[in-house]
Amino acid sequence: MGGDYGPPVTVAGALAALDAHPEIHVTFVGDPDQISTEIKNHRAETDRIAVVPSDGKISDDEHPVAALRRRPRSSIAVTTHLLKSGAADMAVSVGSTGATMAASVFALGLMEGLERPCIGGNFLGLAPDTTVIDLGSNVDCRPPQMVSFAALGVAFSRHYLGIQSPRVALLSVGEEAAKGNRQVQDTFTLLEKSHLNFVGNVEGMDFFTDKADVIVCDGFIGNILIKFAEGLGSVFRPFLQRQLASTFPEGAVTRITDAIWQSTNLPRTMGGPLFGINGLVMIGHGSSGPEGISGAIETGLLCHRIGLVNGFRQELSRLDMAIMLESGE
């Protein structure tokens, strides 16, 4: 029921994924009348579709935990409990990220050794093999948490992107070990002592220089990065359209500018998994259109097929907890 556009978009996108994958079943959670109306509009009645009723939704301006307590039958709460019960293999949400995270932790639990879940992945088409973590779920992170996030990023890089020995770097304002704020410097020390293939600090331009496969930052920086990229793509597309209109045919201009927008707006079209949860929960962009919903399902199907959740557990189990506790925090 969440997202900027609600059932008209989520139903259309899920039905597109259903058509593309005859092996899957889709359960819609929410207001049965609204959902059934949309299904009928697409003439998509089939035994591969189920509708489970819920009561209300949690909006972005609400405190996630308090809202979940007030509305334990909200659409995201019911969805995560369906996953916990085994009635589903993955969940997809484009609603409140905070509510999705909180509901997932309550219903499914965190993996051993983690204090918080996080969001990561490859968010730039111009750097398709670079995993960035955290992309916005934790704006305040202690150094041990950032090391555990790095391990999750390594698992994603290895299992999802096929990079066997991912190089881990820390995003900072300079390559030198002494650069950065206290959080970065303390995290640097812990990463050096970890089992991870840590290559040091990188700077903002290094998303495109192939110096690292996994770049670690806190969610405050990560969310700024992803929103900046989205905004740049959105303004660059019309700018290029104006500049190229007198030189190239309209169709060629559209192909070029659409490719640039897609490259800077990957989260809107593919979604990504919530890292560190004992279950597969996919988070899509709130402003996703139908292609974003179907894209999040496509990404989730691949994550399920490669056993990404178990990959997360395996990488976390290799972390030396004694090193993690050395910071004394």
Coordinates of C-alpha atoms in Angstrom, one line a residue:
M1 CA 0.0 0.0 0.0
G2 CA 3.0 2.3 0.3
G3 CA 5.1 4.2 -2.2
D4 CA 4.2 7.5 -3.9
Y5 CA 1.5 6.0 -6.1
G6 CA 0.1 3.0 -4.2
P7 CA -1.8 0.0 -5.7
P8 CA -2.2 1.3 -9.3
V9 CA 1.6 1.2 -9.7
T10 CA 2.5 -1.7 -7.4
V11 CA -0.1 -4.0 -8.9
A12 CA 0.8 -3.1 -12.4
G13 CA 4.5 -3.7 -11.7
A14 CA 4.0 -7.0 -9.9
L15 CA 1.7 -8.3 -12.7
A16 CA 4.4 -7.5 -15.2
A17 CA 6.9 -9.6 -13.2
L18 CA 4.3 -12.4 -13.0
D19 CA 3.9 -12.4 -16.8
A20 CA 7.6 -12.6 -17.2
H21 CA 8.1 -15.4 -14.7
P22 CA 5.6 -18.3 -15.0
E23 CA 7.2 -20.0 -12.0
I24 CA 6.3 -17.3 -9.4
H25 CA 3.3 -16.5 -7.4
V26 CA 2.5 -13.0 -6.1
T27 CA 0.7 -12.1 -2.8
F28 CA -0.6 -8.5 -2.6
V29 CA -1.0 -7.2 1.0
G30 CA -3.3 -4.3 1.6
D31 CA -6.9 -3.0 1.0
P32 CA -8.6 -5.9 -0.9
D33 CA -11.1 -3.7 -2.7
Q34 CA -8.4 -1.4 -4.1
I35 CA -6.1 -4.2 -5.0
S36 CA -8.9 -6.3 -6.6
T37 CA -10.0 -3.3 -8.7
E38 CA -6.5 -2.9 -10.1
I39 CA -6.2 -6.6 -10.8
K40 CA -9.5 -6.6 -12.7
N41 CA -8.4 -3.5 -14.6
H42 CA -5.5 -5.6 -15.9
R43 CA -7.8 -8.6 -16.5
A44 CA -5.2 -10.6 -14.5
E45 CA -7.3 -13.0 -12.4
T46 CA -5.2 -16.1 -12.0
D47 CA -4.5 -18.8 -9.3
R48 CA -1.0 -17.4 -9.1
I49 CA -2.3 -14.3 -7.4
A50 CA -3.4 -14.0 -3.8
V51 CA -4.7 -11.0 -1.8
V52 CA -4.1 -10.8 2.0
P53 CA -5.9 -8.0 3.8
S54 CA -4.2 -5.5 6.1
D55 CA -5.2 -2.4 8.1
G56 CA -3.6 0.9 7.0
K57 CA -0.1 1.8 6.1
I58 CA 2.8 3.7 7.7
S59 CA 3.9 6.9 6.1
D60 CA 7.4 8.4 5.8
D61 CA 6.7 11.1 8.3
E62 CA 5.8 8.7 11.1
H63 CA 8.2 7.2 13.7
P64 CA 8.5 3.6 12.4
V65 CA 8.6 1.8 15.7
A66 CA 5.8 3.8 17.3
A67 CA 3.7 3.5 14.1
L68 CA 4.2 -0.3 14.0
R69 CA 3.0 -0.5 17.6
R70 CA -0.1 1.6 16.8
R71 CA -0.9 -0.4 13.7
P72 CA 0.3 -4.0 14.1
R73 CA -1.8 -5.0 11.1
S74 CA -0.4 -2.4 8.7
S75 CA 0.6 -3.6 5.2
I76 CA 4.3 -3.8 5.9
A77 CA 3.8 -5.6 9.3
V78 CA 1.5 -8.3 7.6
T79 CA 4.0 -8.6 4.7
T80 CA 7.0 -9.4 6.9
H81 CA 5.0 -11.9 9.0
L82 CA 4.0 -13.7 5.9
L83 CA 7.7 -14.0 5.1
K84 CA 8.5 -15.2 8.6
S85 CA 5.7 -17.9 8.5
G86 CA 7.1 -19.3 5.2
A87 CA 4.1 -18.2 3.2
A88 CA 6.5 -16.2 1.0
D89 CA 10.1 -16.4 -0.1
M90 CA 10.7 -12.7 -0.3
A91 CA 9.0 -9.4 0.4
V92 CA 9.0 -6.3 -1.7
S93 CA 8.2 -2.8 -0.3
V94 CA 8.3 0.7 -1.8
G95 CA 6.8 2.3 1.3
S96 CA 8.6 3.9 4.3
T97 CA 12.1 2.5 4.4
G98 CA 12.3 3.0 8.2
A99 CA 9.0 1.1 8.7
T100 CA 10.2 -1.7 6.4
M101 CA 13.5 -2.0 8.3
A102 CA 11.7 -1.9 11.7
A103 CA 9.0 -4.4 10.7
S104 CA 11.7 -6.7 9.2
V105 CA 13.8 -6.7 12.4
F106 CA 10.7 -7.3 14.6
A107 CA 9.4 -10.2 12.4
L108 CA 12.6 -11.8 11.2
G109 CA 15.4 -10.7 13.5
L110 CA 18.9 -9.6 12.8
M111 CA 21.8 -11.9 11.9
E112 CA 24.2 -12.8 14.7
G113 CA 26.8 -10.1 15.4
L114 CA 24.8 -7.2 13.9
E115 CA 23.3 -4.3 15.8
R116 CA 21.4 -2.8 12.8
P117 CA 20.4 -3.7 9.2
C118 CA 21.6 -1.6 6.4
I119 CA 21.1 -0.8 2.7
G120 CA 23.7 -1.2 0.0
G121 CA 24.3 -2.1 -3.6
N122 CA 25.5 -0.8 -6.9
F123 CA 23.6 2.5 -7.4
L124 CA 25.6 4.0 -10.4
G125 CA 25.3 2.6 -13.9
L126 CA 28.7 4.2 -14.6
A127 CA 30.2 2.1 -11.8
P128 CA 28.1 -1.1 -12.1
D129 CA 30.5 -3.4 -10.2
T130 CA 31.0 -1.0 -7.2
T131 CA 29.0 -1.8 -4.1
V132 CA 28.3 1.1 -1.7
I133 CA 27.2 0.6 1.8
D134 CA 25.4 2.2 3.8
L135 CA 23.1 4.0 1.4
G136 CA 20.9 5.7 3.9
S137 CA 19.5 3.4 6.6
N138 CA 21.9 4.4 9.5
V139 CA 22.9 8.1 9.6
D140 CA 24.9 7.6 12.8
C141 CA 27.3 4.7 12.8
R142 CA 30.0 3.5 15.2
P143 CA 33.2 2.0 13.7
P144 CA 32.4 -1.6 14.6
Q145 CA 29.0 -1.2 12.8
M146 CA 30.8 0.1 9.7
V147 CA 33.1 -2.9 9.7
S148 CA 30.1 -5.3 9.9
F149 CA 28.5 -3.4 7.0
A150 CA 31.7 -3.8 5.0
A151 CA 31.4 -7.6 5.5
L152 CA 27.8 -7.5 4.2
G153 CA 29.0 -5.5 1.2
V154 CA 31.7 -8.1 0.5
A155 CA 29.1 -10.8 0.5
F156 CA 26.9 -8.9 -1.9
S157 CA 29.9 -8.2 -4.2
R158 CA 30.9 -11.8 -4.2
H159 CA 27.6 -13.5 -4.5
Y160 CA 25.6 -11.0 -6.5
L161 CA 28.3 -9.4 -8.7
G162 CA 30.6 -12.4 -8.9
I163 CA 33.7 -10.7 -7.6
Q164 CA 35.6 -13.4 -5.7
S165 CA 37.9 -11.3 -3.6
P166 CA 36.3 -7.9 -3.3
R167 CA 38.5 -5.0 -2.4
V168 CA 37.1 -2.9 0.5
A169 CA 37.8 0.8 0.9
L170 CA 36.6 3.5 3.2
L171 CA 35.2 6.7 1.8
S172 CA 37.1 9.7 3.1
V173 CA 38.4 13.2 2.2
G174 CA 41.9 11.8 1.3
E175 CA 43.7 8.6 0.7
E176 CA 46.0 8.9 3.7
A177 CA 45.2 6.9 6.8
A178 CA 45.2 10.0 9.0
K179 CA 42.5 11.8 6.8
G180 CA 38.9 11.9 7.8
N181 CA 36.9 12.5 10.9
R182 CA 37.2 10.4 14.0
Q183 CA 34.6 7.9 12.8
V184 CA 36.6 7.3 9.6
Q185 CA 39.9 7.1 11.3
D186 CA 38.7 4.6 14.0
T187 CA 37.0 2.5 11.3
F188 CA 40.2 2.5 9.3
T189 CA 42.1 0.9 12.2
L190 CA 39.5 -1.8 12.6
L191 CA 39.3 -2.6 8.9
E192 CA 43.1 -3.0 8.8
K193 CA 42.8 -5.7 11.5
S194 CA 39.9 -7.5 9.9
H195 CA 39.9 -10.5 7.5
L196 CA 38.5 -8.3 4.8
N197 CA 40.6 -7.3 1.7
F198 CA 41.0 -3.7 2.9
V199 CA 42.8 -1.4 0.5
G200 CA 42.6 1.9 2.4
N201 CA 40.8 5.1 1.9
V202 CA 39.2 6.3 -1.3
E203 CA 37.8 9.7 -2.3
G204 CA 34.6 10.6 -4.2
M205 CA 36.1 10.4 -7.6
D206 CA 37.1 6.8 -6.9
F207 CA 33.7 5.4 -7.6
F208 CA 34.9 5.5 -11.2
T209 CA 38.6 4.6 -10.9
D210 CA 38.3 0.9 -10.1
K211 CA 40.3 1.2 -6.9
A212 CA 37.8 -0.7 -4.8
D213 CA 34.8 -3.1 -5.2
V214 CA 33.1 -2.2 -1.9
I215 CA 33.1 1.4 -0.6
V216 CA 32.0 1.9 3.0
C217 CA 30.4 5.1 4.4
D218 CA 27.8 5.9 7.0
G219 CA 24.2 6.2 5.9
F220 CA 24.2 10.0 6.2
I221 CA 26.9 10.3 3.4
G222 CA 25.4 7.3 1.5
N223 CA 22.0 8.9 1.2
I224 CA 23.4 12.2 0.1
L225 CA 25.4 10.4 -2.6
I226 CA 22.4 8.5 -4.0
K227 CA 20.1 11.5 -3.9
F228 CA 22.8 13.7 -5.6
A229 CA 23.2 11.1 -8.4
E230 CA 19.4 11.0 -8.9
G231 CA 19.1 14.7 -9.0
L232 CA 22.1 15.1 -11.4
G233 CA 20.6 12.6 -13.8
S234 CA 17.2 14.2 -13.7
V235 CA 18.5 17.7 -14.6
F236 CA 21.2 16.5 -17.0
R237 CA 18.6 14.7 -19.2
P238 CA 16.7 17.9 -20.2
F239 CA 19.9 19.8 -20.4
L240 CA 21.4 17.4 -22.9
Q241 CA 18.1 17.2 -24.8
R242 CA 18.3 21.0 -25.4
Q243 CA 22.0 20.9 -26.3
L244 CA 21.7 18.0 -28.8
A245 CA 18.3 18.7 -30.3
S246 CA 19.7 20.7 -33.3
T247 CA 22.5 18.2 -34.0
F248 CA 21.0 14.7 -33.7
P249 CA 17.6 13.1 -34.6
E250 CA 15.0 13.1 -31.9
G251 CA 15.2 9.3 -31.4
A252 CA 18.9 9.3 -31.0
V253 CA 18.7 12.1 -28.4
T254 CA 16.1 10.2 -26.5
R255 CA 18.2 7.1 -26.4
I256 CA 21.2 9.0 -25.1
T257 CA 19.4 11.0 -22.4
D258 CA 17.4 8.0 -21.2
A259 CA 20.6 6.0 -20.8
I260 CA 22.1 8.8 -18.7
W261 CA 19.0 9.0 -16.5
Q262 CA 18.9 5.2 -16.1
S263 CA 22.6 5.2 -15.2
T264 CA 22.1 7.7 -12.3
N265 CA 18.8 6.3 -11.1
L266 CA 19.3 2.6 -10.8
P267 CA 17.4 2.3 -7.5
R268 CA 14.3 3.6 -9.2
T269 CA 14.4 0.6 -11.6
M270 CA 15.9 -2.3 -9.7
G271 CA 15.5 -2.0 -5.9
G272 CA 17.8 -3.8 -3.6
P273 CA 17.9 -6.1 -0.6
L274 CA 17.9 -5.1 3.1
F275 CA 21.2 -6.4 4.4
G276 CA 21.5 -8.3 7.6
I277 CA 17.9 -9.5 8.1
N278 CA 17.1 -13.2 8.5
G279 CA 15.0 -13.2 5.3
L280 CA 14.9 -11.6 1.9
V281 CA 13.3 -8.2 2.0
M282 CA 13.6 -6.0 -1.1
I283 CA 13.3 -2.2 -0.9
G284 CA 12.3 -0.2 -3.9
H285 CA 12.4 3.5 -4.5
G286 CA 9.3 5.3 -3.2
S287 CA 8.7 7.0 -6.5
S288 CA 9.1 3.8 -8.5
G289 CA 6.8 3.3 -11.5
P290 CA 5.6 -0.1 -12.6
E291 CA 9.0 -0.9 -14.1
G292 CA 10.6 -0.2 -10.7
I293 CA 8.3 -2.7 -9.0
S294 CA 8.9 -5.4 -11.5
G295 CA 12.7 -4.5 -11.4
A296 CA 12.7 -5.0 -7.6
I297 CA 11.1 -8.4 -8.0
E298 CA 13.6 -9.3 -10.7
T299 CA 16.5 -8.3 -8.4
G300 CA 14.9 -10.3 -5.6
L301 CA 14.5 -13.4 -7.7
L302 CA 18.2 -13.3 -8.5
C303 CA 19.1 -12.7 -4.8
H304 CA 16.9 -15.7 -3.9
R305 CA 18.4 -17.9 -6.6
I306 CA 22.0 -17.2 -5.5
G307 CA 21.3 -17.6 -1.8
L308 CA 22.4 -14.1 -0.8
V309 CA 21.0 -14.3 2.7
N310 CA 23.2 -17.2 3.5
G311 CA 26.1 -15.4 1.9
F312 CA 25.6 -12.6 4.4
R313 CA 25.6 -15.0 7.3
Q314 CA 28.8 -16.7 6.1
E315 CA 30.7 -13.4 5.8
L316 CA 29.6 -12.1 9.1
S317 CA 30.7 -15.4 10.8
R318 CA 34.2 -14.7 9.7
L319 CA 34.5 -11.3 11.5
D320 CA 36.8 -11.4 14.6
M321 CA 34.5 -10.1 17.4
A322 CA 37.6 -9.4 19.6
I323 CA 38.8 -6.9 17.0
M324 CA 35.4 -5.4 16.7
L325 CA 35.3 -4.7 20.4
E326 CA 38.8 -3.1 20.6
S327 CA 37.4 0.3 20.0
G328 CA 35.9 0.1 23.5
E329 CA 32.5 1.5 22.3

